[in-house]
């Protein structure tokens, strides 16, 4: 497996083949990939929805801005959620961590205050997003990371007591005519990023 070639060829899919669906085997792997994502002090302040039922996708698509069609036609939508409250995080996750991790949290993270802790938890969820976006093309699965969604509406539809949505990913297999694939739209990246 040539990782560089895979990353050169992965891209944000804009149009999906609505007839292609991920297999149960692929979904099992995806669940395990998300579960294995690393996080600071192993905090894992996340939970994931992996959605495929047409009714939920249709409801979410109404609140997905320019991603509407993708949410309707992709095989699955993964919503990456973060703890809604810091107190719940501290009650549920902290006691499961090593003493060293707990003391790191108490001395380095908690003093940052509510906004600081919230932002720290959100950054951990984005690590899971990065792992997912790298793993999917290795499995031959196309995807669309989506911040262009109405988080409040997603929250109301999903209705999780302890978690709120942060970012979503559509996944499936591309429409072969998708103009955004690198063979048609070459990748655009900075070259001046190494200091
Ligand atoms: C966190 C995040 C949020 C994004 N949100 C959207 C989105 O809502 N809709 C979309 O079509 N693309 C979205 N993108 C895709 C980016 O625009 C894309 O990754 C970037 O332009 C580079 O193109 P490439 O992924 O095709 O290489 C998002 C990407 C990331 C990492």
PDB file of C-alpha atoms and ligand atoms in Angstrom:
ATOM      1  CA  UNK A   1       0.000   0.000   0.000  1.00  0.00           C
ATOM      2  CA  UNK A   2       1.540   3.298  -1.115  1.00  0.00           C
ATOM      3  CA  UNK A   3       0.297   5.887   1.393  1.00  0.00           C
ATOM      4  CA  UNK A   4       1.521   8.847  -0.655  1.00  0.00           C
ATOM      5  CA  UNK A   5      -0.327   7.680  -3.750  1.00  0.00           C
ATOM      6  CA  UNK A   6      -3.477   7.116  -1.710  1.00  0.00           C
ATOM      7  CA  UNK A   7      -3.315  10.647  -0.262  1.00  0.00           C
ATOM      8  CA  UNK A   8      -2.618  12.144  -3.692  1.00  0.00           C
ATOM      9  CA  UNK A   9      -5.734  10.436  -4.994  1.00  0.00           C
ATOM     10  CA  UNK A  10      -8.100  10.976  -2.064  1.00  0.00           C
ATOM     11  CA  UNK A  11     -10.356  13.975  -2.429  1.00  0.00           C
ATOM     12  CA  UNK A  12     -13.502  15.565  -1.070  1.00  0.00           C
ATOM     13  CA  UNK A  13     -16.264  13.789  -2.922  1.00  0.00           C
ATOM     14  CA  UNK A  14     -18.971  16.110  -4.186  1.00  0.00           C
ATOM     15  CA  UNK A  15     -21.232  13.572  -5.936  1.00  0.00           C
ATOM     16  CA  UNK A  16     -21.985  10.011  -4.876  1.00  0.00           C
ATOM     17  CA  UNK A  17     -23.321   6.999  -6.713  1.00  0.00           C
ATOM     18  CA  UNK A  18     -26.618   6.586  -4.815  1.00  0.00           C
ATOM     19  CA  UNK A  19     -26.811   2.878  -5.634  1.00  0.00           C
ATOM     20  CA  UNK A  20     -23.564   1.896  -3.904  1.00  0.00           C
ATOM     21  CA  UNK A  21     -23.710   0.977  -0.243  1.00  0.00           C
ATOM     22  CA  UNK A  22     -20.942   0.104   2.205  1.00  0.00           C
ATOM     23  CA  UNK A  23     -20.828  -3.497   3.361  1.00  0.00           C
ATOM     24  CA  UNK A  24     -21.253  -4.612   6.979  1.00  0.00           C
ATOM     25  CA  UNK A  25     -17.591  -5.687   6.935  1.00  0.00           C
ATOM     26  CA  UNK A  26     -16.507  -2.177   5.919  1.00  0.00           C
ATOM     27  CA  UNK A  27     -18.683  -0.634   8.608  1.00  0.00           C
ATOM     28  CA  UNK A  28     -17.215  -2.888  11.259  1.00  0.00           C
ATOM     29  CA  UNK A  29     -13.735  -1.754  10.239  1.00  0.00           C
ATOM     30  CA  UNK A  30     -14.797   1.894  10.317  1.00  0.00           C
ATOM     31  CA  UNK A  31     -16.226   1.499  13.816  1.00  0.00           C
ATOM     32  CA  UNK A  32     -12.937  -0.016  14.974  1.00  0.00           C
ATOM     33  CA  UNK A  33     -10.884   2.719  13.266  1.00  0.00           C
ATOM     34  CA  UNK A  34     -12.874   5.407  15.093  1.00  0.00           C
ATOM     35  CA  UNK A  35     -12.598   3.571  18.389  1.00  0.00           C
ATOM     36  CA  UNK A  36      -8.813   3.312  18.002  1.00  0.00           C
ATOM     37  CA  UNK A  37      -8.249   7.029  17.354  1.00  0.00           C
ATOM     38  CA  UNK A  38      -5.707   8.547  19.728  1.00  0.00           C
ATOM     39  CA  UNK A  39      -6.492  11.470  22.028  1.00  0.00           C
ATOM     40  CA  UNK A  40      -4.715  13.537  24.667  1.00  0.00           C
ATOM     41  CA  UNK A  41      -4.393  11.534  27.919  1.00  0.00           C
ATOM     42  CA  UNK A  42      -6.619   8.952  26.206  1.00  0.00           C
ATOM     43  CA  UNK A  43      -9.561  11.209  27.053  1.00  0.00           C
ATOM     44  CA  UNK A  44     -11.774  10.018  24.147  1.00  0.00           C
ATOM     45  CA  UNK A  45     -14.357  12.758  24.778  1.00  0.00           C
ATOM     46  CA  UNK A  46     -16.444  11.596  21.809  1.00  0.00           C
ATOM     47  CA  UNK A  47     -19.243   9.434  20.489  1.00  0.00           C
ATOM     48  CA  UNK A  48     -20.133   8.685  16.873  1.00  0.00           C
ATOM     49  CA  UNK A  49     -23.369   8.240  14.961  1.00  0.00           C
ATOM     50  CA  UNK A  50     -23.095   6.024  11.910  1.00  0.00           C
ATOM     51  CA  UNK A  51     -26.328   6.611  10.033  1.00  0.00           C
ATOM     52  CA  UNK A  52     -27.732   4.994   6.952  1.00  0.00           C
ATOM     53  CA  UNK A  53     -31.501   5.026   7.253  1.00  0.00           C
ATOM     54  CA  UNK A  54     -33.021   7.080   4.501  1.00  0.00           C
ATOM     55  CA  UNK A  55     -35.441   8.962   6.735  1.00  0.00           C
ATOM     56  CA  UNK A  56     -32.743  10.299   9.057  1.00  0.00           C
ATOM     57  CA  UNK A  57     -30.483  11.170   6.126  1.00  0.00           C
ATOM     58  CA  UNK A  58     -33.376  13.026   4.476  1.00  0.00           C
ATOM     59  CA  UNK A  59     -34.039  14.995   7.668  1.00  0.00           C
ATOM     60  CA  UNK A  60     -30.359  15.850   8.131  1.00  0.00           C
ATOM     61  CA  UNK A  61     -30.004  16.803   4.473  1.00  0.00           C
ATOM     62  CA  UNK A  62     -32.550  19.607   4.999  1.00  0.00           C
ATOM     63  CA  UNK A  63     -30.025  21.176   7.379  1.00  0.00           C
ATOM     64  CA  UNK A  64     -26.846  20.518   5.446  1.00  0.00           C
ATOM     65  CA  UNK A  65     -26.428  23.720   3.445  1.00  0.00           C
ATOM     66  CA  UNK A  66     -24.463  23.025   0.254  1.00  0.00           C
ATOM     67  CA  UNK A  67     -23.970  19.424   1.367  1.00  0.00           C
ATOM     68  CA  UNK A  68     -27.656  18.604   0.989  1.00  0.00           C
ATOM     69  CA  UNK A  69     -27.349  16.284  -2.024  1.00  0.00           C
ATOM     70  CA  UNK A  70     -24.306  14.513  -0.531  1.00  0.00           C
ATOM     71  CA  UNK A  71     -26.157  13.728   2.687  1.00  0.00           C
ATOM     72  CA  UNK A  72     -29.056  12.290   0.681  1.00  0.00           C
ATOM     73  CA  UNK A  73     -27.034  10.166  -1.740  1.00  0.00           C
ATOM     74  CA  UNK A  74     -24.013   9.017   0.293  1.00  0.00           C
ATOM     75  CA  UNK A  75     -24.185   5.495   1.684  1.00  0.00           C
ATOM     76  CA  UNK A  76     -23.630   6.582   5.303  1.00  0.00           C
ATOM     77  CA  UNK A  77     -23.251   9.728   7.378  1.00  0.00           C
ATOM     78  CA  UNK A  78     -20.951   9.712  10.372  1.00  0.00           C
ATOM     79  CA  UNK A  79     -21.575  12.438  12.921  1.00  0.00           C
ATOM     80  CA  UNK A  80     -18.684  13.070  15.294  1.00  0.00           C
ATOM     81  CA  UNK A  81     -19.996  14.266  18.658  1.00  0.00           C
ATOM     82  CA  UNK A  82     -18.311  15.737  21.712  1.00  0.00           C
ATOM     83  CA  UNK A  83     -19.388  15.781  25.366  1.00  0.00           C
ATOM     84  CA  UNK A  84     -22.001  18.461  25.849  1.00  0.00           C
ATOM     85  CA  UNK A  85     -20.897  19.263  29.373  1.00  0.00           C
ATOM     86  CA  UNK A  86     -17.478  19.334  30.972  1.00  0.00           C
ATOM     87  CA  UNK A  87     -19.006  17.997  34.170  1.00  0.00           C
ATOM     88  CA  UNK A  88     -20.212  14.850  32.376  1.00  0.00           C
ATOM     89  CA  UNK A  89     -16.786  14.433  30.820  1.00  0.00           C
ATOM     90  CA  UNK A  90     -15.152  14.738  34.220  1.00  0.00           C
ATOM     91  CA  UNK A  91     -17.612  12.306  35.830  1.00  0.00           C
ATOM     92  CA  UNK A  92     -17.528   9.674  33.102  1.00  0.00           C
ATOM     93  CA  UNK A  93     -14.048   9.765  31.637  1.00  0.00           C
ATOM     94  CA  UNK A  94     -11.649  11.081  34.266  1.00  0.00           C
ATOM     95  CA  UNK A  95     -12.057   8.182  36.725  1.00  0.00           C
ATOM     96  CA  UNK A  96     -11.145   5.733  33.923  1.00  0.00           C
ATOM     97  CA  UNK A  97      -7.811   7.460  33.220  1.00  0.00           C
ATOM     98  CA  UNK A  98      -4.430   6.787  34.782  1.00  0.00           C
ATOM     99  CA  UNK A  99      -3.478   8.818  37.847  1.00  0.00           C
ATOM    100  CA  UNK A 100      -0.882  10.616  35.743  1.00  0.00           C
ATOM    101  CA  UNK A 101      -3.481  11.513  33.114  1.00  0.00           C
ATOM    102  CA  UNK A 102      -5.896  12.729  35.781  1.00  0.00           C
ATOM    103  CA  UNK A 103      -3.280  14.928  37.340  1.00  0.00           C
ATOM    104  CA  UNK A 104      -2.284  16.300  33.889  1.00  0.00           C
ATOM    105  CA  UNK A 105      -5.943  17.172  33.303  1.00  0.00           C
ATOM    106  CA  UNK A 106      -6.354  18.811  36.717  1.00  0.00           C
ATOM    107  CA  UNK A 107      -3.134  20.814  36.485  1.00  0.00           C
ATOM    108  CA  UNK A 108      -2.931  21.673  32.765  1.00  0.00           C
ATOM    109  CA  UNK A 109      -6.351  21.438  31.130  1.00  0.00           C
ATOM    110  CA  UNK A 110      -8.999  22.261  33.765  1.00  0.00           C
ATOM    111  CA  UNK A 111      -7.372  25.624  34.706  1.00  0.00           C
ATOM    112  CA  UNK A 112      -7.994  26.801  31.134  1.00  0.00           C
ATOM    113  CA  UNK A 113     -11.615  27.357  32.143  1.00  0.00           C
ATOM    114  CA  UNK A 114     -14.824  26.335  30.433  1.00  0.00           C
ATOM    115  CA  UNK A 115     -13.932  27.626  26.969  1.00  0.00           C
ATOM    116  CA  UNK A 116     -10.430  26.200  27.149  1.00  0.00           C
ATOM    117  CA  UNK A 117     -11.603  22.726  28.177  1.00  0.00           C
ATOM    118  CA  UNK A 118     -14.387  22.761  25.576  1.00  0.00           C
ATOM    119  CA  UNK A 119     -11.923  23.682  22.854  1.00  0.00           C
ATOM    120  CA  UNK A 120      -9.501  20.981  24.062  1.00  0.00           C
ATOM    121  CA  UNK A 121     -12.233  18.339  23.880  1.00  0.00           C
ATOM    122  CA  UNK A 122     -13.241  19.503  20.395  1.00  0.00           C
ATOM    123  CA  UNK A 123      -9.658  19.215  19.189  1.00  0.00           C
ATOM    124  CA  UNK A 124      -9.594  15.584  20.284  1.00  0.00           C
ATOM    125  CA  UNK A 125     -12.660  14.893  18.141  1.00  0.00           C
ATOM    126  CA  UNK A 126     -10.881  16.428  15.145  1.00  0.00           C
ATOM    127  CA  UNK A 127      -8.066  13.917  15.638  1.00  0.00           C
ATOM    128  CA  UNK A 128     -10.628  11.147  15.144  1.00  0.00           C
ATOM    129  CA  UNK A 129     -11.787  13.020  12.030  1.00  0.00           C
ATOM    130  CA  UNK A 130      -8.221  13.083  10.673  1.00  0.00           C
ATOM    131  CA  UNK A 131      -7.708   9.384  11.346  1.00  0.00           C
ATOM    132  CA  UNK A 132     -11.002   8.602   9.631  1.00  0.00           C
ATOM    133  CA  UNK A 133     -10.243  10.744   6.571  1.00  0.00           C
ATOM    134  CA  UNK A 134      -6.891   8.976   6.166  1.00  0.00           C
ATOM    135  CA  UNK A 135      -8.217   5.465   6.733  1.00  0.00           C
ATOM    136  CA  UNK A 136     -11.195   5.658   4.390  1.00  0.00           C
ATOM    137  CA  UNK A 137      -9.239   6.050   1.124  1.00  0.00           C
ATOM    138  CA  UNK A 138      -7.014   3.163   2.239  1.00  0.00           C
ATOM    139  CA  UNK A 139     -10.189   1.096   2.254  1.00  0.00           C
ATOM    140  CA  UNK A 140     -11.218   2.450  -1.157  1.00  0.00           C
ATOM    141  CA  UNK A 141     -14.058   4.460   0.362  1.00  0.00           C
ATOM    142  CA  UNK A 142     -14.811   8.021  -0.744  1.00  0.00           C
ATOM    143  CA  UNK A 143     -15.810  10.709   1.730  1.00  0.00           C
ATOM    144  CA  UNK A 144     -16.794  14.318   2.376  1.00  0.00           C
ATOM    145  CA  UNK A 145     -15.856  16.021   5.639  1.00  0.00           C
ATOM    146  CA  UNK A 146     -18.652  18.479   6.439  1.00  0.00           C
ATOM    147  CA  UNK A 147     -18.539  21.509   8.667  1.00  0.00           C
ATOM    148  CA  UNK A 148     -21.174  23.034   6.431  1.00  0.00           C
ATOM    149  CA  UNK A 149     -24.048  21.662   8.463  1.00  0.00           C
ATOM    150  CA  UNK A 150     -26.451  23.296  10.910  1.00  0.00           C
ATOM    151  CA  UNK A 151     -25.205  21.896  14.184  1.00  0.00           C
ATOM    152  CA  UNK A 152     -28.250  22.970  16.211  1.00  0.00           C
ATOM    153  CA  UNK A 153     -30.610  21.231  13.811  1.00  0.00           C
ATOM    154  CA  UNK A 154     -28.446  18.091  13.733  1.00  0.00           C
ATOM    155  CA  UNK A 155     -28.440  18.169  17.524  1.00  0.00           C
ATOM    156  CA  UNK A 156     -32.246  18.380  17.649  1.00  0.00           C
ATOM    157  CA  UNK A 157     -32.632  15.517  15.157  1.00  0.00           C
ATOM    158  CA  UNK A 158     -30.090  13.200  16.799  1.00  0.00           C
ATOM    159  CA  UNK A 159     -31.202  14.131  20.315  1.00  0.00           C
ATOM    160  CA  UNK A 160     -28.344  12.739  22.398  1.00  0.00           C
ATOM    161  CA  UNK A 161     -28.491  13.766  26.031  1.00  0.00           C
ATOM    162  CA  UNK A 162     -24.763  13.698  26.727  1.00  0.00           C
ATOM    163  CA  UNK A 163     -23.287  14.579  23.353  1.00  0.00           C
ATOM    164  CA  UNK A 164     -23.627  17.333  20.774  1.00  0.00           C
ATOM    165  CA  UNK A 165     -22.558  17.130  17.119  1.00  0.00           C
ATOM    166  CA  UNK A 166     -19.397  18.868  15.985  1.00  0.00           C
ATOM    167  CA  UNK A 167     -18.638  17.788  12.433  1.00  0.00           C
ATOM    168  CA  UNK A 168     -19.908  15.136  10.021  1.00  0.00           C
ATOM    169  CA  UNK A 169     -18.566  12.958   7.225  1.00  0.00           C
ATOM    170  CA  UNK A 170     -20.510  11.585   4.273  1.00  0.00           C
ATOM    171  CA  UNK A 171     -19.153   8.348   2.890  1.00  0.00           C
ATOM    172  CA  UNK A 172     -19.787   5.995   0.046  1.00  0.00           C
ATOM    173  CA  UNK A 173     -18.554   5.614  -3.494  1.00  0.00           C
ATOM    174  CA  UNK A 174     -18.151   8.435  -5.946  1.00  0.00           C
ATOM    175  CA  UNK A 175     -20.257   9.130  -8.989  1.00  0.00           C
ATOM    176  CA  UNK A 176     -17.691   8.258 -11.713  1.00  0.00           C
ATOM    177  CA  UNK A 177     -18.428  11.673 -13.275  1.00  0.00           C
ATOM    178  CA  UNK A 178     -17.605  13.640 -10.091  1.00  0.00           C
ATOM    179  CA  UNK A 179     -15.722  16.692 -11.358  1.00  0.00           C
ATOM    180  CA  UNK A 180     -13.874  17.170  -8.072  1.00  0.00           C
ATOM    181  CA  UNK A 181     -11.802  13.988  -8.348  1.00  0.00           C
ATOM    182  CA  UNK A 182      -8.113  14.747  -8.810  1.00  0.00           C
ATOM    183  CA  UNK A 183      -8.012  13.285 -12.338  1.00  0.00           C
ATOM    184  CA  UNK A 184     -10.332  16.172 -13.324  1.00  0.00           C
ATOM    185  CA  UNK A 185      -9.577  18.823 -10.710  1.00  0.00           C
ATOM    186  CA  UNK A 186      -5.920  18.669  -9.693  1.00  0.00           C
ATOM    187  CA  UNK A 187      -5.167  19.004  -6.016  1.00  0.00           C
ATOM    188  CA  UNK A 188      -4.379  22.478  -4.748  1.00  0.00           C
ATOM    189  CA  UNK A 189      -1.989  22.723  -1.823  1.00  0.00           C
ATOM    190  CA  UNK A 190       0.482  25.217  -0.386  1.00  0.00           C
ATOM    191  CA  UNK A 191       4.151  24.537  -0.992  1.00  0.00           C
ATOM    192  CA  UNK A 192       5.462  27.027   1.607  1.00  0.00           C
ATOM    193  CA  UNK A 193       4.458  25.184   4.730  1.00  0.00           C
ATOM    194  CA  UNK A 194       7.840  23.981   5.873  1.00  0.00           C
ATOM    195  CA  UNK A 195       9.645  26.490   8.043  1.00  0.00           C
TER     196      UNK A 195
HETATM  197  C1  LIG B   1     -13.053  20.056   8.799  1.00  0.00           C
HETATM  198  C2  LIG B   1     -13.416  20.121   7.350  1.00  0.00           C
HETATM  199  C3  LIG B   1     -14.656  20.605   6.981  1.00  0.00           C
HETATM  200  C4  LIG B   1     -15.038  20.622   5.635  1.00  0.00           C
HETATM  201  N1  LIG B   1     -16.327  20.981   5.288  1.00  0.00           N
HETATM  202  C5  LIG B   1     -16.727  20.789   4.000  1.00  0.00           C
HETATM  203  C6  LIG B   1     -18.103  20.913   3.645  1.00  0.00           C
HETATM  204  O1  LIG B   1     -18.969  21.242   4.453  1.00  0.00           O
HETATM  205  N2  LIG B   1     -18.454  20.658   2.362  1.00  0.00           N
HETATM  206  C7  LIG B   1     -17.535  20.283   1.406  1.00  0.00           C
HETATM  207  O2  LIG B   1     -17.920  20.040   0.259  1.00  0.00           O
HETATM  208  N3  LIG B   1     -16.233  20.185   1.714  1.00  0.00           N
HETATM  209  C8  LIG B   1     -15.810  20.394   2.988  1.00  0.00           C
HETATM  210  N4  LIG B   1     -14.491  20.226   3.324  1.00  0.00           N
HETATM  211  C9  LIG B   1     -13.537  19.827   2.277  1.00  0.00           C
HETATM  212  C10 LIG B   1     -12.410  20.843   2.048  1.00  0.00           C
HETATM  213  O3  LIG B   1     -12.898  21.957   1.340  1.00  0.00           O
HETATM  214  C11 LIG B   1     -11.296  20.108   1.297  1.00  0.00           C
HETATM  215  O4  LIG B   1     -10.747  19.137   2.155  1.00  0.00           O
HETATM  216  C12 LIG B   1     -10.181  21.020   0.811  1.00  0.00           C
HETATM  217  O5  LIG B   1     -10.671  21.950  -0.117  1.00  0.00           O
HETATM  218  C13 LIG B   1      -9.075  20.200   0.140  1.00  0.00           C
HETATM  219  O6  LIG B   1      -9.597  19.435  -0.927  1.00  0.00           O
HETATM  220  P1  LIG B   1      -9.508  17.848  -0.973  1.00  0.00           P
HETATM  221  O7  LIG B   1     -10.101  17.309   0.292  1.00  0.00           O
HETATM  222  O8  LIG B   1     -10.348  17.455  -2.177  1.00  0.00           O
HETATM  223  O9  LIG B   1      -8.081  17.452  -1.138  1.00  0.00           O
HETATM  224  C14 LIG B   1     -14.103  20.222   4.656  1.00  0.00           C
HETATM  225  C15 LIG B   1     -12.834  19.768   5.043  1.00  0.00           C
HETATM  226  C16 LIG B   1     -12.504  19.687   6.363  1.00  0.00           C
HETATM  227  C17 LIG B   1     -11.152  19.101   6.743  1.00  0.00           C
END
